[in-house]
Coordinates of C-alpha atoms in Angstrom, one line a residue:
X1 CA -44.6 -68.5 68.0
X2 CA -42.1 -66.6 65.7
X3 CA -42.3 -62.7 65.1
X4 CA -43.2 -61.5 61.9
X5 CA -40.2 -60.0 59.7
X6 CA -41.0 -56.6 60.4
X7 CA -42.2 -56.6 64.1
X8 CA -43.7 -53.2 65.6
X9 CA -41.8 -52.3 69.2
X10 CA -43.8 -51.1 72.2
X11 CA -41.3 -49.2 74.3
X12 CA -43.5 -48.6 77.9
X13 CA -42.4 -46.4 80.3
X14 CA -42.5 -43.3 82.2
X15 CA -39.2 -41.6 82.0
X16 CA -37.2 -44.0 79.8
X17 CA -36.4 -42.5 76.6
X18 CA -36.1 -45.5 73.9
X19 CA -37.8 -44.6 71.1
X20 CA -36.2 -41.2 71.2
X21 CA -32.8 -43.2 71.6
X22 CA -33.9 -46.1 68.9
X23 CA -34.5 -43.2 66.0
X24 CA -31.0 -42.9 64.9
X25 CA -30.0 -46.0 64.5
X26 CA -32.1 -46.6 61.2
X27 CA -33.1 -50.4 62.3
X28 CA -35.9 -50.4 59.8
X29 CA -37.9 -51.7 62.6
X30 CA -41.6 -50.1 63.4
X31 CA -41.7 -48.8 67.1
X32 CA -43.7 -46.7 69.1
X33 CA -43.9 -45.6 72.7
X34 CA -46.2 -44.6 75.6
X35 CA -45.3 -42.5 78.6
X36 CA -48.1 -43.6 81.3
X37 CA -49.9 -46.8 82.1
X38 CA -53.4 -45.9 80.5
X39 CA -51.8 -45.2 77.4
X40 CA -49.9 -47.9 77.4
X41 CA -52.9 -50.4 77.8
X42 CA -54.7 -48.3 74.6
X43 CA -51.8 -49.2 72.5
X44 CA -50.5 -53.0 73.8
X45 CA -52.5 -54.4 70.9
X46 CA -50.4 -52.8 68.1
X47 CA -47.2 -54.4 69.0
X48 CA -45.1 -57.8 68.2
X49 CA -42.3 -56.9 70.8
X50 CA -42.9 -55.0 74.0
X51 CA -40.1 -53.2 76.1
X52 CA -40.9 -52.6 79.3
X53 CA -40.9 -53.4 83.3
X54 CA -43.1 -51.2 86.0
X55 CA -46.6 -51.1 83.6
X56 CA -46.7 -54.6 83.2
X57 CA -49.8 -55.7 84.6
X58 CA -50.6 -59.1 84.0
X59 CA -54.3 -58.6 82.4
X60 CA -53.0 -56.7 79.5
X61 CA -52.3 -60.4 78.1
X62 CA -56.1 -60.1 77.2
X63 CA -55.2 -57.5 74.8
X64 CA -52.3 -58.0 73.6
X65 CA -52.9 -60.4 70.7
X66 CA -50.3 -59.7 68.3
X67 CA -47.2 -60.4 71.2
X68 CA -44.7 -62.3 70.7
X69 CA -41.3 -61.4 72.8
X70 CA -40.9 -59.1 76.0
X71 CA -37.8 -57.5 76.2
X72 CA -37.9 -56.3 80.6
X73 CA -36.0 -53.2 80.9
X74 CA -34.6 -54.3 84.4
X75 CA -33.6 -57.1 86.4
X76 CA -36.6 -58.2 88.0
X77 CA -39.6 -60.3 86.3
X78 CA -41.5 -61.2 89.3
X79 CA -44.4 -58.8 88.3
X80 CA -44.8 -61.5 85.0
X81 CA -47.4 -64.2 85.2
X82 CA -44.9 -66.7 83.7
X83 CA -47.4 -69.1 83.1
X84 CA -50.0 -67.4 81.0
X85 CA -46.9 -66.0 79.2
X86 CA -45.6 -69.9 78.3
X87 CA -49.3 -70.9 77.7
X88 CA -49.3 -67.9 74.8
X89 CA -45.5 -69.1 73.6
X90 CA -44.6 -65.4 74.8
X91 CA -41.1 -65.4 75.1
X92 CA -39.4 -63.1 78.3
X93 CA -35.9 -61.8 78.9
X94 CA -34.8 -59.2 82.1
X95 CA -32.2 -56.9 81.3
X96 CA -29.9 -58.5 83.9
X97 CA -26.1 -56.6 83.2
X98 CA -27.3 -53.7 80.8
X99 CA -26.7 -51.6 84.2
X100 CA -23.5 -53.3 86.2
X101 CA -21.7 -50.3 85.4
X102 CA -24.2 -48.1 86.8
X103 CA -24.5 -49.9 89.6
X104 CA -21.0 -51.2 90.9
X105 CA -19.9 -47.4 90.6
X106 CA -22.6 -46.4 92.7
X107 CA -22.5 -49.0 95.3
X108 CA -18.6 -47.5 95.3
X109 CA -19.8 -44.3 95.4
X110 CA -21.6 -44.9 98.9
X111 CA -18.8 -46.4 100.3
X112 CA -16.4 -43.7 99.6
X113 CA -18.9 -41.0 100.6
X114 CA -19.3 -42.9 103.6
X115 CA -15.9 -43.5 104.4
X116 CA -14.9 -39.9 103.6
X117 CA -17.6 -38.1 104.9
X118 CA -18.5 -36.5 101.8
X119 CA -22.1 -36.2 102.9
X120 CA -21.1 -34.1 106.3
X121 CA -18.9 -32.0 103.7
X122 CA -21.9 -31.1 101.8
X123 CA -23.9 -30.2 105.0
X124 CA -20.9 -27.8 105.9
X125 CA -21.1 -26.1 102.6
X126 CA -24.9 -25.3 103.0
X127 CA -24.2 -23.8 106.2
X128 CA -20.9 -22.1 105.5
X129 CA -18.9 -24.0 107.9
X130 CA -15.3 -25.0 107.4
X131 CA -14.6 -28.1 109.1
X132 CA -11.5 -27.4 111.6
X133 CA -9.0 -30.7 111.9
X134 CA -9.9 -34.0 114.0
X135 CA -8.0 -34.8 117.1
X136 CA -10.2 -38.0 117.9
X137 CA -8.9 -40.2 116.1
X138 CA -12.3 -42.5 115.5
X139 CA -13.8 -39.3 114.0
X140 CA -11.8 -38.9 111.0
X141 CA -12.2 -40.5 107.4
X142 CA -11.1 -43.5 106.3
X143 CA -8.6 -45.1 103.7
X144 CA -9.6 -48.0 102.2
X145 CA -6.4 -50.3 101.5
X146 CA -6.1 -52.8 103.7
X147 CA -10.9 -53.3 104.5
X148 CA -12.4 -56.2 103.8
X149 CA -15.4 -56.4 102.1
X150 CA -18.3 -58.7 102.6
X151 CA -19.9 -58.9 98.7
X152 CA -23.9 -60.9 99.2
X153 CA -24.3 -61.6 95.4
X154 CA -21.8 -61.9 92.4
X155 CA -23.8 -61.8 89.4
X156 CA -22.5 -59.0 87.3
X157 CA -22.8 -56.2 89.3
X158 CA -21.3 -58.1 92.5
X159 CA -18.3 -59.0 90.0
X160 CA -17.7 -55.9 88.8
X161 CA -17.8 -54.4 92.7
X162 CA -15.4 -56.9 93.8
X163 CA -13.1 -55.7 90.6
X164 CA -13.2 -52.6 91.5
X165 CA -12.8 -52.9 95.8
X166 CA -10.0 -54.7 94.7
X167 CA -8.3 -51.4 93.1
X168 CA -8.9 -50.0 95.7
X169 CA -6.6 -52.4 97.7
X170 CA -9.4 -54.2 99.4
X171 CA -10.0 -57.7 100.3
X172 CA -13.2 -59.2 99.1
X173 CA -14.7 -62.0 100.5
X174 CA -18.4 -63.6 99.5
X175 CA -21.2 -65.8 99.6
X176 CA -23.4 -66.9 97.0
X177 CA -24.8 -70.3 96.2
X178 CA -22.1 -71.9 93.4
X179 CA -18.9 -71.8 95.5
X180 CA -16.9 -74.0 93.2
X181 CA -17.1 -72.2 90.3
X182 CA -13.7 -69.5 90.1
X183 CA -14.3 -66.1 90.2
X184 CA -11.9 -63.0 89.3
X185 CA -11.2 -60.5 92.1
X186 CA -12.7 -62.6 95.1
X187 CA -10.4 -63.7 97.9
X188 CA -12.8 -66.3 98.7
X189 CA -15.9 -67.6 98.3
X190 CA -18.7 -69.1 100.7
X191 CA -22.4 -70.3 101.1
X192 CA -25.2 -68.8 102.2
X193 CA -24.7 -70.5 105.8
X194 CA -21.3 -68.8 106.3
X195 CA -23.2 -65.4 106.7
X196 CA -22.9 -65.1 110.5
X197 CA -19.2 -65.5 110.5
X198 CA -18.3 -63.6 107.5
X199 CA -20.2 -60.8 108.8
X200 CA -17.8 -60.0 111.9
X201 CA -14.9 -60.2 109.7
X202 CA -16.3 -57.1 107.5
X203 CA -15.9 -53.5 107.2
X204 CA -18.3 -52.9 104.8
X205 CA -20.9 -55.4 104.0
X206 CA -22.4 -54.7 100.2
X207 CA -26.1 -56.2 99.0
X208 CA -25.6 -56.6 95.4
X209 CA -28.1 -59.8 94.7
X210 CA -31.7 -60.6 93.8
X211 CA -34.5 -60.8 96.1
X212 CA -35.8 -64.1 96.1
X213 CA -36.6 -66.6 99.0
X214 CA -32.7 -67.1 100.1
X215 CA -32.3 -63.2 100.4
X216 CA -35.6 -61.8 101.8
X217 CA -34.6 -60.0 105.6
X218 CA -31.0 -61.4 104.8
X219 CA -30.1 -58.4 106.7
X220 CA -32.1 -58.6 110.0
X221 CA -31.7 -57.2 113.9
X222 CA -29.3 -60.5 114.2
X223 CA -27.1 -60.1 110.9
X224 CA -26.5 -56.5 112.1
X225 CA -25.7 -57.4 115.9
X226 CA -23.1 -59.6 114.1
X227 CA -21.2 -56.5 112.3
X228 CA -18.3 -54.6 113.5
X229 CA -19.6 -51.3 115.2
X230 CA -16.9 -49.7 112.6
X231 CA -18.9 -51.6 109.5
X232 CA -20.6 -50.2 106.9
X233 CA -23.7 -51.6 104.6
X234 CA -24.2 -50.9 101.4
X235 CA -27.9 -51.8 99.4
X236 CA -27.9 -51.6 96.2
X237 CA -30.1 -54.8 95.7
X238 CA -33.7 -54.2 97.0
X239 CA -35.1 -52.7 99.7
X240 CA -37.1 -56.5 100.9
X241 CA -33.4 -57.6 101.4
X242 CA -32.9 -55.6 104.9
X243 CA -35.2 -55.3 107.6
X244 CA -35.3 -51.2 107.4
X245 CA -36.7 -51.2 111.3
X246 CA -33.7 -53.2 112.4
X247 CA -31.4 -51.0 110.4
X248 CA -32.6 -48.0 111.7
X249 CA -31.8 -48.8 115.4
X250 CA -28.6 -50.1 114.0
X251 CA -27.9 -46.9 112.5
X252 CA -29.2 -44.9 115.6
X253 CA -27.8 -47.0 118.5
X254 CA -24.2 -46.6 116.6
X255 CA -24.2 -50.5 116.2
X256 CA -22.9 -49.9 113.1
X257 CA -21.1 -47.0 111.4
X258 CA -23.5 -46.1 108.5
X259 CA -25.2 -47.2 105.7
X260 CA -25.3 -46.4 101.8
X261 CA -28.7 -47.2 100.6
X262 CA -30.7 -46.9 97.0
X263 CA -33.0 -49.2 97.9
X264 CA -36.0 -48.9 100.2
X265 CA -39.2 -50.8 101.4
X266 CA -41.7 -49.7 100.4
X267 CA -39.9 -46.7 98.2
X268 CA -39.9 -44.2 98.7
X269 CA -39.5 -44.3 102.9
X270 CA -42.5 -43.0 105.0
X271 CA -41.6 -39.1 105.1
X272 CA -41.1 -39.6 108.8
X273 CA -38.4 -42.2 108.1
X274 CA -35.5 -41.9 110.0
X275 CA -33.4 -43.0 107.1
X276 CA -34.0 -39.2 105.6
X277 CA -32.6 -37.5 108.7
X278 CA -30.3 -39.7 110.0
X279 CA -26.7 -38.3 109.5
X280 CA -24.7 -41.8 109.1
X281 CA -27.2 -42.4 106.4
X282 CA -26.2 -41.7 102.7
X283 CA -29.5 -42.1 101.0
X284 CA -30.6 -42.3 97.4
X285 CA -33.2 -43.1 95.1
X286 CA -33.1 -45.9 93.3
X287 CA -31.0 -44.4 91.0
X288 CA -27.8 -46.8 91.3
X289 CA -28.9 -48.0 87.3
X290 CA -29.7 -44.9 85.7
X291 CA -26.9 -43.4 84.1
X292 CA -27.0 -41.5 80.3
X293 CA -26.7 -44.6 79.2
X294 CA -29.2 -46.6 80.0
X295 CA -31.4 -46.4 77.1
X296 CA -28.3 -47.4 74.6
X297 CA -27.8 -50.6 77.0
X298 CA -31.1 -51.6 76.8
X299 CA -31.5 -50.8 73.5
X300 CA -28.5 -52.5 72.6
X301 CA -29.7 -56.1 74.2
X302 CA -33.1 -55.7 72.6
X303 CA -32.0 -55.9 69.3
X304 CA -29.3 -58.7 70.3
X305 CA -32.0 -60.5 70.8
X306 CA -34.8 -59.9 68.0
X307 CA -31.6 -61.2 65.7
X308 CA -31.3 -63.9 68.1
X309 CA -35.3 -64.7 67.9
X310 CA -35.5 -64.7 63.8
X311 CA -32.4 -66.9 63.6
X312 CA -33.5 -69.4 66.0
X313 CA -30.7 -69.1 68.7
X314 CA -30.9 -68.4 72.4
X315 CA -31.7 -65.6 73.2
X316 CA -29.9 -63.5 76.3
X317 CA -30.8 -63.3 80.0
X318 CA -34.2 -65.6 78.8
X319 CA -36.7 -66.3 81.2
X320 CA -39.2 -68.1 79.3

């Protein structure tokens, strides 16, 4: 099914500000959005286009006679019923790249608060403490020439990661499951079944795929056991790709150094987690993707693609 010339947008969600960020740019288009999820079913009936990711709920089809294209405002598009979406000549797209700036520099971001204790530093402000100088040598920051890091996933945001380890004079090393093809920035390249070995070799081991089949519990009591007790992980995939109880007694037992997480299971943790408490933890909140702009990126493949949709080419990051 095609859209009609002058589609109406849905923009769905809770925080996300497109409609606010779509105004200016005069597109002529007709858009509209809702802020929670009982709103959003009111309205799903008055739209050609919808923009969304977290409100999807797979009975809304019922109601939602007029769509024609979903634009997802993340990555993931496991919550879509793919099927009854094909059977209604719905067309789907993720938003797979609008955020590997975001997320590379966040994943880096981790590391180096990690590596130079800049959450210890901001534990010593709050209680007015100036750190005196570290004769144990073991205790003190690191530099980060000279590491190698193990990269699980080089899609766009693993790329960019390896990019920008590499300016920082790091080796980079990684699986995923096309070894062949070249890629910029990567000392080498392995599959999925060099894991074990790979990880010894490691200073800082960095989640940046999917979760899907290959990558559920990647990260499990054995994967850890296989790092160096001087390694660091860093997860800015999702939370399913760790085993969090593993990682915990990891953390604790100092069988590795510390982890940089943005990504739980479930999220947010239990509020007895250790992962709150623990001090070689650097915890965040899912917020690796959300930057100022966000919206723009989005916004800017959504429309990509409705000119992609009336001319008849392929459209970007399509699932269906």
């Amino acid at each position: 099914m095609s859209l009609p010339a002058h589609p109406t947008i849905h923009f769905a969600h809770p925080a996300y500000r497109f409609a606010e960020r779509l105004a200016p740019r005069q597109s002529g288009l007709g858009f509209f959005q809702t802020w929670t999820l009982d709103d959003t079913r009111a309205r799903i009936g008055e739209a050609d286009v919808l923009v969304l990711s977290g409100f999807w709920r797979n009975d809304l089809l019922a109601q939602a006679s007029r769509l024609r294209f979903i634009q997802g405002c993340a990555a993931g598009y496991d919550q879509f019923d793919r099927a009854a979406l094909a059977a209604r000549g719905i067309r789907l797209a993720n938003a797979s790249g609008v955020n590997a700036n975001a997320v590379s520099e966040h994943a880096i971001a981790l590391l180096l608060a990690l590596t130079r204790q800049l959450h210890t530093g901001r534990d010593h402000q709050r209680s007015a403490h100036w750190r005196g100088m570290i004769s144990e040598i073991g205790r003190r920051e690191e530099e980060l020439p000279g590491k190698t890091m193990l990269l699980v996933g080089l899609g766009r945001i693993g790329s960019r990661i390896a990019m920008l380890a590499k300016a920082f004079g790091m080796t980079v090393i990684a699986i995923r499951r096309e070894v062949s093809a070249p890629t910029a920035d990567v000392d080498e390249v392995h599959p999925r079944n060099a894991l074990p070995m790979l990880l010894a070799r490691a200073d800082v081991v960095v989640l940046a795929c999917p979760l899907n089949d290959d990558t559920r519990r990647i990260i499990d009591g054995q994967a850890l056991a296989a790092m160096k007790p001087t390694a660091y992980l860093i997860n800015v995939a999702r939370g399913g790709c760790v085993v969090e109880a593993a990682l915990i007694e990891a953390l604790r037992s100092g069988r590795i150094a510390g982890a940089g997480i943005d990504v739980t299971d479930p999220e947010p943790p239990d509020p007895a987690s250790p992962l709150w408490t623990l001090e070689n933890v650097v915890l965040t909140s899912h917020t690796g993707g959300e930057t100022r702009r966000y919206e723009e990126n989005v916004i800017d493949l959504l429309l990509d693609n409705l000119e992609r949709l009336a001319s008849g080419a392929a459209i970007k990051n399509a699932i269906l």
